[in-house]
């Protein structure tokens, strides 16, 4: 949801706005409602945050509007937005609701949804500057304006102003959400099973060791050492991977690593978290996925953060850090605000380590 690029980029037409959508979301969306907040709509407007949700069935229109108004739009104190609907017309009403009127013949799909959102937003002082529909976001796809009835063809996303700026900044836009999900998928199930067995053995060995600051400091150094090796391009051994995962299972160590997003090690740390997510067994993957989600969101990569959190929700739905991050994203908490969380978490972890030393 956070802005993926902070440089103001002029968008002069509906065709350019639609071409920007995959880059703002992080992937080419399908069957989606996208809300793009606009900063300074009275001057030279620039994109704020981007929110993507699955298209609701008719009975869910009110819930979607309320979720947006209570969450990100309120947090951002939004005064103006663009609405984009992406998806082919449904073959039938998926929920069978009779209380919700169907779209008028000849109107673009989900016109009733957009009309509902426009009215709800207007009642809260939010102006919808433009609302557009396209069956998909690709060069030459037809689009239709809900508010003005204008039609046209989508510009090529790859050579659009936003696409060019994203490429220059080194940001990656995926072809679909499925491609993004594959980035955090388990890469080798057999190897994962071997790591799980090794983790069990190391955990039993640890139970026989004396607890205290010695183990805590060793674990912190293990993770920082792995970050430094990643930064130099050195590959981690299987034993390295397992020991880092074991270290991160201590919440004090994991929370200390939240602070890496504010350091020069941020890129290498995020690369390590991604590697661990793809190699970790369950449920140990949850701690690495939480660090990946946090790091990605702090860079404005809300799509990557969301799929990382989904890994947690699949294996450890009660994971405290994962739950807190999901609530923060849904509420539209900005990376700047979350930076305070990172500093506080790292400081709390440091204090606990000092207390361990005192004992």
mmCIF file of C-alpha atoms in Angstrom:
data_model
loop_
_atom_site.group_PDB
_atom_site.id
_atom_site.type_symbol
_atom_site.label_atom_id
_atom_site.label_comp_id
_atom_site.label_asym_id
_atom_site.label_seq_id
_atom_site.Cartn_x
_atom_site.Cartn_y
_atom_site.Cartn_z
ATOM 1 C CA UNK A 1 0.000 0.000 0.000
ATOM 2 C CA UNK A 2 2.858 2.422 0.558
ATOM 3 C CA UNK A 3 4.091 4.464 -2.376
ATOM 4 C CA UNK A 4 6.610 2.435 -4.400
ATOM 5 C CA UNK A 5 8.295 5.557 -5.695
ATOM 6 C CA UNK A 6 8.414 8.984 -4.099
ATOM 7 C CA UNK A 7 9.273 11.044 -7.173
ATOM 8 C CA UNK A 8 6.275 12.977 -8.587
ATOM 9 C CA UNK A 9 5.487 11.630 -12.056
ATOM 10 C CA UNK A 10 3.124 13.490 -14.380
ATOM 11 C CA UNK A 11 0.215 11.410 -15.632
ATOM 12 C CA UNK A 12 -1.673 13.331 -18.275
ATOM 13 C CA UNK A 13 -4.364 10.912 -19.465
ATOM 14 C CA UNK A 14 -6.594 8.042 -18.426
ATOM 15 C CA UNK A 15 -4.553 5.731 -20.649
ATOM 16 C CA UNK A 16 -1.369 6.658 -18.751
ATOM 17 C CA UNK A 17 -3.095 6.283 -15.389
ATOM 18 C CA UNK A 18 -4.164 2.730 -16.215
ATOM 19 C CA UNK A 19 -0.683 1.885 -17.510
ATOM 20 C CA UNK A 20 0.705 3.017 -14.144
ATOM 21 C CA UNK A 21 -1.487 0.639 -12.120
ATOM 22 C CA UNK A 22 0.692 -2.536 -12.282
ATOM 23 C CA UNK A 23 3.712 -0.532 -11.162
ATOM 24 C CA UNK A 24 1.832 1.078 -8.289
ATOM 25 C CA UNK A 25 0.482 -2.281 -7.120
ATOM 26 C CA UNK A 26 3.643 -4.287 -7.801
ATOM 27 C CA UNK A 27 2.011 -6.704 -10.221
ATOM 28 C CA UNK A 28 -0.571 -6.730 -13.008
ATOM 29 C CA UNK A 29 -3.860 -7.065 -11.109
ATOM 30 C CA UNK A 30 -6.858 -9.147 -12.122
ATOM 31 C CA UNK A 31 -10.417 -9.019 -10.745
ATOM 32 C CA UNK A 32 -9.392 -6.126 -8.550
ATOM 33 C CA UNK A 33 -10.546 -2.795 -7.212
ATOM 34 C CA UNK A 34 -7.655 -0.340 -6.946
ATOM 35 C CA UNK A 35 -7.864 2.899 -4.993
ATOM 36 C CA UNK A 36 -5.059 5.398 -5.585
ATOM 37 C CA UNK A 37 -4.880 8.339 -3.213
ATOM 38 C CA UNK A 38 -3.813 11.683 -4.623
ATOM 39 C CA UNK A 39 -1.620 14.227 -2.868
ATOM 40 C CA UNK A 40 -2.339 17.909 -3.511
ATOM 41 C CA UNK A 41 -5.191 17.368 -6.002
ATOM 42 C CA UNK A 42 -5.623 21.139 -6.369
ATOM 43 C CA UNK A 43 -2.042 21.678 -7.521
ATOM 44 C CA UNK A 44 0.263 19.292 -9.337
ATOM 45 C CA UNK A 45 -1.200 15.990 -8.104
ATOM 46 C CA UNK A 46 1.057 13.061 -7.312
ATOM 47 C CA UNK A 47 0.259 9.520 -6.223
ATOM 48 C CA UNK A 48 0.009 8.785 -2.520
ATOM 49 C CA UNK A 49 -0.719 5.199 -1.488
ATOM 50 C CA UNK A 50 -2.298 2.452 -3.541
ATOM 51 C CA UNK A 51 -4.814 -0.013 -2.129
ATOM 52 C CA UNK A 52 -5.829 -3.173 -4.002
ATOM 53 C CA UNK A 53 -8.665 -5.465 -2.941
ATOM 54 C CA UNK A 54 -10.408 -8.340 -4.667
ATOM 55 C CA UNK A 55 -13.606 -7.328 -6.428
ATOM 56 C CA UNK A 56 -16.470 -7.947 -3.999
ATOM 57 C CA UNK A 57 -19.695 -9.680 -4.868
ATOM 58 C CA UNK A 58 -22.715 -7.345 -4.730
ATOM 59 C CA UNK A 59 -23.429 -8.159 -1.099
ATOM 60 C CA UNK A 60 -19.923 -7.087 -0.118
ATOM 61 C CA UNK A 61 -19.965 -3.572 -1.573
ATOM 62 C CA UNK A 62 -20.765 -1.884 1.712
ATOM 63 C CA UNK A 63 -18.121 -3.852 3.597
ATOM 64 C CA UNK A 64 -15.426 -2.872 1.118
ATOM 65 C CA UNK A 65 -16.374 0.799 1.303
ATOM 66 C CA UNK A 66 -16.354 0.726 5.085
ATOM 67 C CA UNK A 67 -13.027 -1.086 5.212
ATOM 68 C CA UNK A 68 -11.444 1.559 2.997
ATOM 69 C CA UNK A 69 -12.987 4.471 4.875
ATOM 70 C CA UNK A 70 -12.130 3.144 8.329
ATOM 71 C CA UNK A 71 -8.636 2.045 7.338
ATOM 72 C CA UNK A 72 -6.212 3.509 4.832
ATOM 73 C CA UNK A 73 -8.291 6.456 3.615
ATOM 74 C CA UNK A 74 -8.868 7.688 7.146
ATOM 75 C CA UNK A 75 -5.272 7.112 8.203
ATOM 76 C CA UNK A 76 -3.999 9.023 5.178
ATOM 77 C CA UNK A 77 -6.596 11.794 5.660
ATOM 78 C CA UNK A 78 -7.402 11.384 2.008
ATOM 79 C CA UNK A 79 -9.295 14.092 0.143
ATOM 80 C CA UNK A 80 -9.125 12.740 -3.432
ATOM 81 C CA UNK A 81 -8.692 9.362 -5.129
ATOM 82 C CA UNK A 82 -8.669 7.574 -8.451
ATOM 83 C CA UNK A 83 -10.692 4.366 -8.730
ATOM 84 C CA UNK A 84 -9.740 1.582 -11.127
ATOM 85 C CA UNK A 85 -11.655 -1.647 -11.673
ATOM 86 C CA UNK A 86 -9.864 -4.466 -13.484
ATOM 87 C CA UNK A 87 -11.604 -7.636 -14.591
ATOM 88 C CA UNK A 88 -13.809 -9.271 -17.145
ATOM 89 C CA UNK A 89 -17.580 -9.149 -16.583
ATOM 90 C CA UNK A 90 -18.730 -12.085 -14.405
ATOM 91 C CA UNK A 91 -20.795 -14.735 -16.116
ATOM 92 C CA UNK A 92 -23.317 -14.616 -13.262
ATOM 93 C CA UNK A 93 -23.873 -12.967 -9.897
ATOM 94 C CA UNK A 94 -21.419 -14.926 -7.694
ATOM 95 C CA UNK A 95 -23.383 -14.441 -4.471
ATOM 96 C CA UNK A 96 -26.966 -14.454 -5.746
ATOM 97 C CA UNK A 97 -27.907 -11.351 -3.775
ATOM 98 C CA UNK A 98 -31.271 -9.895 -4.797
ATOM 99 C CA UNK A 99 -30.951 -6.800 -2.580
ATOM 100 C CA UNK A 100 -28.247 -5.313 -4.778
ATOM 101 C CA UNK A 101 -29.261 -3.988 -8.205
ATOM 102 C CA UNK A 102 -27.359 -5.326 -11.223
ATOM 103 C CA UNK A 103 -25.332 -3.151 -13.554
ATOM 104 C CA UNK A 104 -27.323 -1.318 -16.210
ATOM 105 C CA UNK A 105 -27.156 -2.874 -19.699
ATOM 106 C CA UNK A 106 -24.375 -1.252 -21.698
ATOM 107 C CA UNK A 107 -22.564 0.100 -18.661
ATOM 108 C CA UNK A 108 -19.069 -1.131 -17.767
ATOM 109 C CA UNK A 109 -18.883 -3.994 -15.248
ATOM 110 C CA UNK A 110 -19.239 -3.112 -11.573
ATOM 111 C CA UNK A 111 -20.814 0.270 -12.309
ATOM 112 C CA UNK A 112 -23.098 -0.184 -9.296
ATOM 113 C CA UNK A 113 -20.056 -0.828 -7.094
ATOM 114 C CA UNK A 114 -18.327 2.319 -8.338
ATOM 115 C CA UNK A 115 -21.493 4.391 -7.890
ATOM 116 C CA UNK A 116 -21.775 3.089 -4.327
ATOM 117 C CA UNK A 117 -18.153 3.981 -3.587
ATOM 118 C CA UNK A 118 -18.453 7.447 -5.127
ATOM 119 C CA UNK A 119 -21.468 8.226 -2.948
ATOM 120 C CA UNK A 120 -19.907 6.832 0.229
ATOM 121 C CA UNK A 121 -16.624 8.626 -0.386
ATOM 122 C CA UNK A 122 -18.358 11.914 -1.183
ATOM 123 C CA UNK A 123 -20.250 11.705 2.121
ATOM 124 C CA UNK A 124 -16.860 11.537 3.890
ATOM 125 C CA UNK A 125 -15.425 14.491 1.965
ATOM 126 C CA UNK A 126 -13.388 12.405 -0.503
ATOM 127 C CA UNK A 127 -13.562 13.341 -4.176
ATOM 128 C CA UNK A 128 -13.301 10.641 -6.839
ATOM 129 C CA UNK A 129 -11.332 12.394 -9.576
ATOM 130 C CA UNK A 130 -11.751 9.581 -12.085
ATOM 131 C CA UNK A 131 -13.066 6.022 -12.142
ATOM 132 C CA UNK A 132 -12.005 3.645 -14.906
ATOM 133 C CA UNK A 133 -12.638 0.061 -15.964
ATOM 134 C CA UNK A 134 -10.441 -2.194 -18.077
ATOM 135 C CA UNK A 135 -10.695 -5.962 -18.507
ATOM 136 C CA UNK A 136 -6.917 -6.183 -18.019
ATOM 137 C CA UNK A 137 -3.956 -3.843 -17.883
ATOM 138 C CA UNK A 138 -2.010 -4.369 -21.088
ATOM 139 C CA UNK A 139 -1.109 -2.260 -24.085
ATOM 140 C CA UNK A 140 -4.120 -1.737 -26.317
ATOM 141 C CA UNK A 141 -6.757 -3.068 -23.906
ATOM 142 C CA UNK A 142 -10.013 -1.104 -24.125
ATOM 143 C CA UNK A 143 -11.044 1.008 -21.158
ATOM 144 C CA UNK A 144 -14.217 2.836 -20.179
ATOM 145 C CA UNK A 145 -14.707 5.786 -17.841
ATOM 146 C CA UNK A 146 -17.511 5.388 -15.307
ATOM 147 C CA UNK A 147 -17.917 9.103 -14.620
ATOM 148 C CA UNK A 148 -17.552 10.611 -18.071
ATOM 149 C CA UNK A 149 -18.259 7.691 -20.400
ATOM 150 C CA UNK A 150 -14.987 8.254 -22.266
ATOM 151 C CA UNK A 151 -13.364 5.239 -23.897
ATOM 152 C CA UNK A 152 -9.897 4.483 -25.212
ATOM 153 C CA UNK A 153 -6.979 2.062 -25.102
ATOM 154 C CA UNK A 154 -4.507 1.467 -22.287
ATOM 155 C CA UNK A 155 -0.964 2.698 -22.907
ATOM 156 C CA UNK A 156 1.882 0.214 -22.805
ATOM 157 C CA UNK A 157 2.761 -0.216 -19.085
ATOM 158 C CA UNK A 158 6.381 -1.065 -19.919
ATOM 159 C CA UNK A 159 7.116 2.294 -21.553
ATOM 160 C CA UNK A 160 4.723 4.450 -19.536
ATOM 161 C CA UNK A 161 6.207 7.302 -17.468
ATOM 162 C CA UNK A 162 5.667 5.398 -14.221
ATOM 163 C CA UNK A 163 7.003 2.156 -15.699
ATOM 164 C CA UNK A 164 10.141 3.906 -16.912
ATOM 165 C CA UNK A 165 10.652 5.557 -13.529
ATOM 166 C CA UNK A 166 10.185 2.258 -11.712
ATOM 167 C CA UNK A 167 12.671 0.493 -13.959
ATOM 168 C CA UNK A 168 15.186 3.275 -13.433
ATOM 169 C CA UNK A 169 14.718 2.962 -9.674
ATOM 170 C CA UNK A 170 15.321 -0.793 -9.873
ATOM 171 C CA UNK A 171 11.778 -1.743 -8.830
ATOM 172 C CA UNK A 172 10.369 -4.993 -10.211
ATOM 173 C CA UNK A 173 6.770 -5.257 -11.426
ATOM 174 C CA UNK A 174 5.472 -8.820 -11.661
ATOM 175 C CA UNK A 175 3.213 -10.096 -14.394
ATOM 176 C CA UNK A 176 0.617 -11.363 -11.911
ATOM 177 C CA UNK A 177 0.006 -11.880 -8.234
ATOM 178 C CA UNK A 178 0.730 -15.565 -8.775
ATOM 179 C CA UNK A 179 4.250 -14.683 -9.926
ATOM 180 C CA UNK A 180 4.728 -12.634 -6.769
ATOM 181 C CA UNK A 181 3.487 -15.517 -4.613
ATOM 182 C CA UNK A 182 5.953 -17.869 -6.282
ATOM 183 C CA UNK A 183 8.759 -15.609 -5.072
ATOM 184 C CA UNK A 184 8.076 -16.627 -1.458
ATOM 185 C CA UNK A 185 7.125 -20.243 -2.146
ATOM 186 C CA UNK A 186 9.099 -23.183 -0.798
ATOM 187 C CA UNK A 187 11.807 -23.978 -3.322
ATOM 188 C CA UNK A 188 12.735 -27.597 -2.427
ATOM 189 C CA UNK A 189 10.403 -29.644 -0.171
ATOM 190 C CA UNK A 190 12.945 -32.445 0.316
ATOM 191 C CA UNK A 191 15.629 -30.013 1.481
ATOM 192 C CA UNK A 192 13.096 -28.373 3.786
ATOM 193 C CA UNK A 193 12.438 -31.704 5.465
ATOM 194 C CA UNK A 194 16.158 -32.200 6.056
ATOM 195 C CA UNK A 195 16.391 -28.726 7.599
ATOM 196 C CA UNK A 196 13.412 -29.464 9.819
ATOM 197 C CA UNK A 197 15.142 -32.564 11.173
ATOM 198 C CA UNK A 198 18.353 -30.626 11.782
ATOM 199 C CA UNK A 199 16.423 -27.870 13.526
ATOM 200 C CA UNK A 200 14.831 -30.417 15.847
ATOM 201 C CA UNK A 201 18.264 -31.782 16.709
ATOM 202 C CA UNK A 202 19.711 -28.325 17.381
ATOM 203 C CA UNK A 203 16.728 -27.424 19.527
ATOM 204 C CA UNK A 204 17.292 -30.503 21.684
ATOM 205 C CA UNK A 205 20.979 -29.628 21.998
ATOM 206 C CA UNK A 206 20.059 -26.109 23.048
ATOM 207 C CA UNK A 207 17.835 -27.387 25.819
ATOM 208 C CA UNK A 208 20.876 -29.036 27.345
ATOM 209 C CA UNK A 209 22.878 -25.799 27.247
ATOM 210 C CA UNK A 210 22.974 -23.126 29.915
ATOM 211 C CA UNK A 211 20.561 -20.359 29.053
ATOM 212 C CA UNK A 212 21.378 -16.683 29.328
ATOM 213 C CA UNK A 213 23.216 -13.880 27.656
ATOM 214 C CA UNK A 214 25.857 -16.109 26.092
ATOM 215 C CA UNK A 215 23.329 -17.893 23.876
ATOM 216 C CA UNK A 216 21.456 -14.667 23.150
ATOM 217 C CA UNK A 217 24.566 -12.815 22.003
ATOM 218 C CA UNK A 218 25.719 -15.805 19.997
ATOM 219 C CA UNK A 219 22.381 -15.911 18.188
ATOM 220 C CA UNK A 220 22.478 -12.202 17.389
ATOM 221 C CA UNK A 221 25.999 -12.543 16.041
ATOM 222 C CA UNK A 222 24.935 -15.573 13.979
ATOM 223 C CA UNK A 223 22.241 -13.562 12.200
ATOM 224 C CA UNK A 224 24.387 -10.480 11.685
ATOM 225 C CA UNK A 225 27.143 -12.694 10.327
ATOM 226 C CA UNK A 226 24.719 -14.191 7.817
ATOM 227 C CA UNK A 227 23.650 -10.693 6.744
ATOM 228 C CA UNK A 228 27.258 -9.684 6.199
ATOM 229 C CA UNK A 229 27.951 -12.813 4.152
ATOM 230 C CA UNK A 230 24.867 -12.147 2.061
ATOM 231 C CA UNK A 231 26.061 -8.587 1.464
ATOM 232 C CA UNK A 232 29.343 -9.893 0.048
ATOM 233 C CA UNK A 233 27.595 -12.399 -2.205
ATOM 234 C CA UNK A 234 28.862 -15.412 -0.268
ATOM 235 C CA UNK A 235 26.455 -18.354 -0.232
ATOM 236 C CA UNK A 236 25.169 -19.661 3.085
ATOM 237 C CA UNK A 237 25.727 -23.303 3.911
ATOM 238 C CA UNK A 238 22.880 -25.564 4.969
ATOM 239 C CA UNK A 239 24.167 -25.335 8.541
ATOM 240 C CA UNK A 240 24.186 -21.529 8.315
ATOM 241 C CA UNK A 241 20.547 -21.498 7.222
ATOM 242 C CA UNK A 242 19.429 -23.780 10.034
ATOM 243 C CA UNK A 243 21.323 -21.899 12.728
ATOM 244 C CA UNK A 244 19.961 -18.542 11.569
ATOM 245 C CA UNK A 245 16.427 -19.936 11.641
ATOM 246 C CA UNK A 246 17.004 -21.248 15.147
ATOM 247 C CA UNK A 247 18.355 -17.887 16.245
ATOM 248 C CA UNK A 248 15.341 -16.017 14.839
ATOM 249 C CA UNK A 249 12.978 -18.269 16.781
ATOM 250 C CA UNK A 250 13.991 -16.186 19.812
ATOM 251 C CA UNK A 251 11.704 -13.151 19.600
ATOM 252 C CA UNK A 252 14.408 -10.963 21.135
ATOM 253 C CA UNK A 253 16.766 -11.785 18.273
ATOM 254 C CA UNK A 254 14.034 -11.415 15.666
ATOM 255 C CA UNK A 255 12.920 -8.037 17.031
ATOM 256 C CA UNK A 256 16.509 -6.830 17.100
ATOM 257 C CA UNK A 257 16.636 -7.520 13.359
ATOM 258 C CA UNK A 258 13.684 -5.189 12.710
ATOM 259 C CA UNK A 259 16.156 -2.362 13.117
ATOM 260 C CA UNK A 260 18.158 -3.474 10.083
ATOM 261 C CA UNK A 261 15.631 -1.701 7.821
ATOM 262 C CA UNK A 262 17.062 1.579 9.101
ATOM 263 C CA UNK A 263 20.678 0.613 8.497
ATOM 264 C CA UNK A 264 23.066 0.263 5.591
ATOM 265 C CA UNK A 265 22.476 -3.485 5.857
ATOM 266 C CA UNK A 266 18.799 -3.173 4.873
ATOM 267 C CA UNK A 267 19.199 -4.595 1.355
ATOM 268 C CA UNK A 268 21.322 -7.566 2.390
ATOM 269 C CA UNK A 269 19.051 -8.288 5.338
ATOM 270 C CA UNK A 270 15.945 -8.352 3.153
ATOM 271 C CA UNK A 271 17.733 -10.623 0.685
ATOM 272 C CA UNK A 272 18.528 -12.979 3.579
ATOM 273 C CA UNK A 273 14.929 -12.973 4.854
ATOM 274 C CA UNK A 274 13.693 -13.859 1.366
ATOM 275 C CA UNK A 275 16.179 -16.729 1.098
ATOM 276 C CA UNK A 276 15.105 -18.030 4.497
ATOM 277 C CA UNK A 277 11.402 -17.856 3.619
ATOM 278 C CA UNK A 278 12.030 -20.047 0.581
ATOM 279 C CA UNK A 279 14.157 -22.524 2.537
ATOM 280 C CA UNK A 280 12.541 -22.618 5.981
ATOM 281 C CA UNK A 281 10.352 -25.452 7.253
ATOM 282 C CA UNK A 282 7.068 -24.809 9.008
ATOM 283 C CA UNK A 283 6.425 -23.223 11.445
ATOM 284 C CA UNK A 284 9.900 -21.633 11.585
ATOM 285 C CA UNK A 285 9.200 -19.834 8.300
ATOM 286 C CA UNK A 286 6.892 -17.410 10.147
ATOM 287 C CA UNK A 287 9.642 -15.380 11.813
ATOM 288 C CA UNK A 288 11.635 -14.944 8.607
ATOM 289 C CA UNK A 289 8.441 -14.083 6.712
ATOM 290 C CA UNK A 290 7.569 -11.406 9.273
ATOM 291 C CA UNK A 291 10.981 -9.790 8.827
ATOM 292 C CA UNK A 292 10.582 -9.972 5.035
ATOM 293 C CA UNK A 293 7.112 -8.425 5.207
ATOM 294 C CA UNK A 294 8.353 -5.605 7.408
ATOM 295 C CA UNK A 295 11.365 -4.879 5.210
ATOM 296 C CA UNK A 296 9.300 -4.976 2.009
ATOM 297 C CA UNK A 297 6.602 -2.693 3.369
ATOM 298 C CA UNK A 298 9.190 -0.192 4.558
ATOM 299 C CA UNK A 299 10.410 0.007 0.924
ATOM 300 C CA UNK A 300 6.881 0.574 -0.321
ATOM 301 C CA UNK A 301 6.494 -2.991 -1.639
ATOM 302 C CA UNK A 302 3.067 -3.679 -0.175
ATOM 303 C CA UNK A 303 2.409 -6.560 -2.579
ATOM 304 C CA UNK A 304 5.490 -8.495 -1.470
ATOM 305 C CA UNK A 305 4.739 -7.692 2.166
ATOM 306 C CA UNK A 306 1.216 -9.049 1.784
ATOM 307 C CA UNK A 307 2.208 -12.388 0.239
ATOM 308 C CA UNK A 308 4.891 -12.815 2.931
ATOM 309 C CA UNK A 309 2.232 -12.280 5.588
ATOM 310 C CA UNK A 310 0.034 -14.852 3.868
ATOM 311 C CA UNK A 311 2.769 -17.432 4.430
ATOM 312 C CA UNK A 312 2.538 -16.656 8.143
ATOM 313 C CA UNK A 313 -1.252 -16.789 8.188
ATOM 314 C CA UNK A 314 -1.164 -20.222 6.568
ATOM 315 C CA UNK A 315 1.169 -21.795 9.139
ATOM 316 C CA UNK A 316 0.913 -19.649 12.293
ATOM 317 C CA UNK A 317 -2.226 -17.491 12.229
ATOM 318 C CA UNK A 318 -1.628 -16.474 15.851
ATOM 319 C CA UNK A 319 1.891 -15.166 15.132
ATOM 320 C CA UNK A 320 1.958 -11.897 17.048
ATOM 321 C CA UNK A 321 4.321 -9.873 14.845
ATOM 322 C CA UNK A 322 2.617 -11.094 11.683
ATOM 323 C CA UNK A 323 -0.787 -10.107 13.072
ATOM 324 C CA UNK A 324 0.453 -6.659 14.065
ATOM 325 C CA UNK A 325 1.948 -6.065 10.629
ATOM 326 C CA UNK A 326 -1.261 -7.130 8.890
ATOM 327 C CA UNK A 327 -3.290 -4.730 11.039
ATOM 328 C CA UNK A 328 -0.810 -1.935 10.304
ATOM 329 C CA UNK A 329 -1.027 -2.519 6.550
ATOM 330 C CA UNK A 330 -4.811 -2.721 6.560
ATOM 331 C CA UNK A 331 -4.978 0.528 8.512
ATOM 332 C CA UNK A 332 -2.640 2.285 6.078
ATOM 333 C CA UNK A 333 0.101 2.971 8.612
ATOM 334 C CA UNK A 334 2.942 4.627 6.722
ATOM 335 C CA UNK A 335 6.523 3.321 6.575
ATOM 336 C CA UNK A 336 7.605 6.489 8.387
ATOM 337 C CA UNK A 337 5.354 5.579 11.315
ATOM 338 C CA UNK A 338 6.531 1.976 11.259
ATOM 339 C CA UNK A 339 10.135 3.186 11.417
ATOM 340 C CA UNK A 340 9.364 4.235 14.985
ATOM 341 C CA UNK A 341 8.253 0.665 15.688
ATOM 342 C CA UNK A 342 11.535 -0.641 14.311
ATOM 343 C CA UNK A 343 13.580 1.668 16.505
ATOM 344 C CA UNK A 344 11.527 0.847 19.594
ATOM 345 C CA UNK A 345 11.639 -2.904 18.987
ATOM 346 C CA UNK A 346 15.395 -2.853 18.487
ATOM 347 C CA UNK A 347 15.856 -0.730 21.602
ATOM 348 C CA UNK A 348 13.639 -3.029 23.698
ATOM 349 C CA UNK A 349 15.619 -6.026 22.466
ATOM 350 C CA UNK A 350 18.890 -4.279 23.364
ATOM 351 C CA UNK A 351 17.623 -3.559 26.882
ATOM 352 C CA UNK A 352 16.639 -7.206 27.335
ATOM 353 C CA UNK A 353 20.092 -8.269 26.208
ATOM 354 C CA UNK A 354 21.675 -5.891 28.714
ATOM 355 C CA UNK A 355 19.463 -7.334 31.435
ATOM 356 C CA UNK A 356 20.585 -10.831 30.486
ATOM 357 C CA UNK A 357 24.193 -9.660 30.873
ATOM 358 C CA UNK A 358 23.389 -8.240 34.317
ATOM 359 C CA UNK A 359 22.098 -11.603 35.455
#
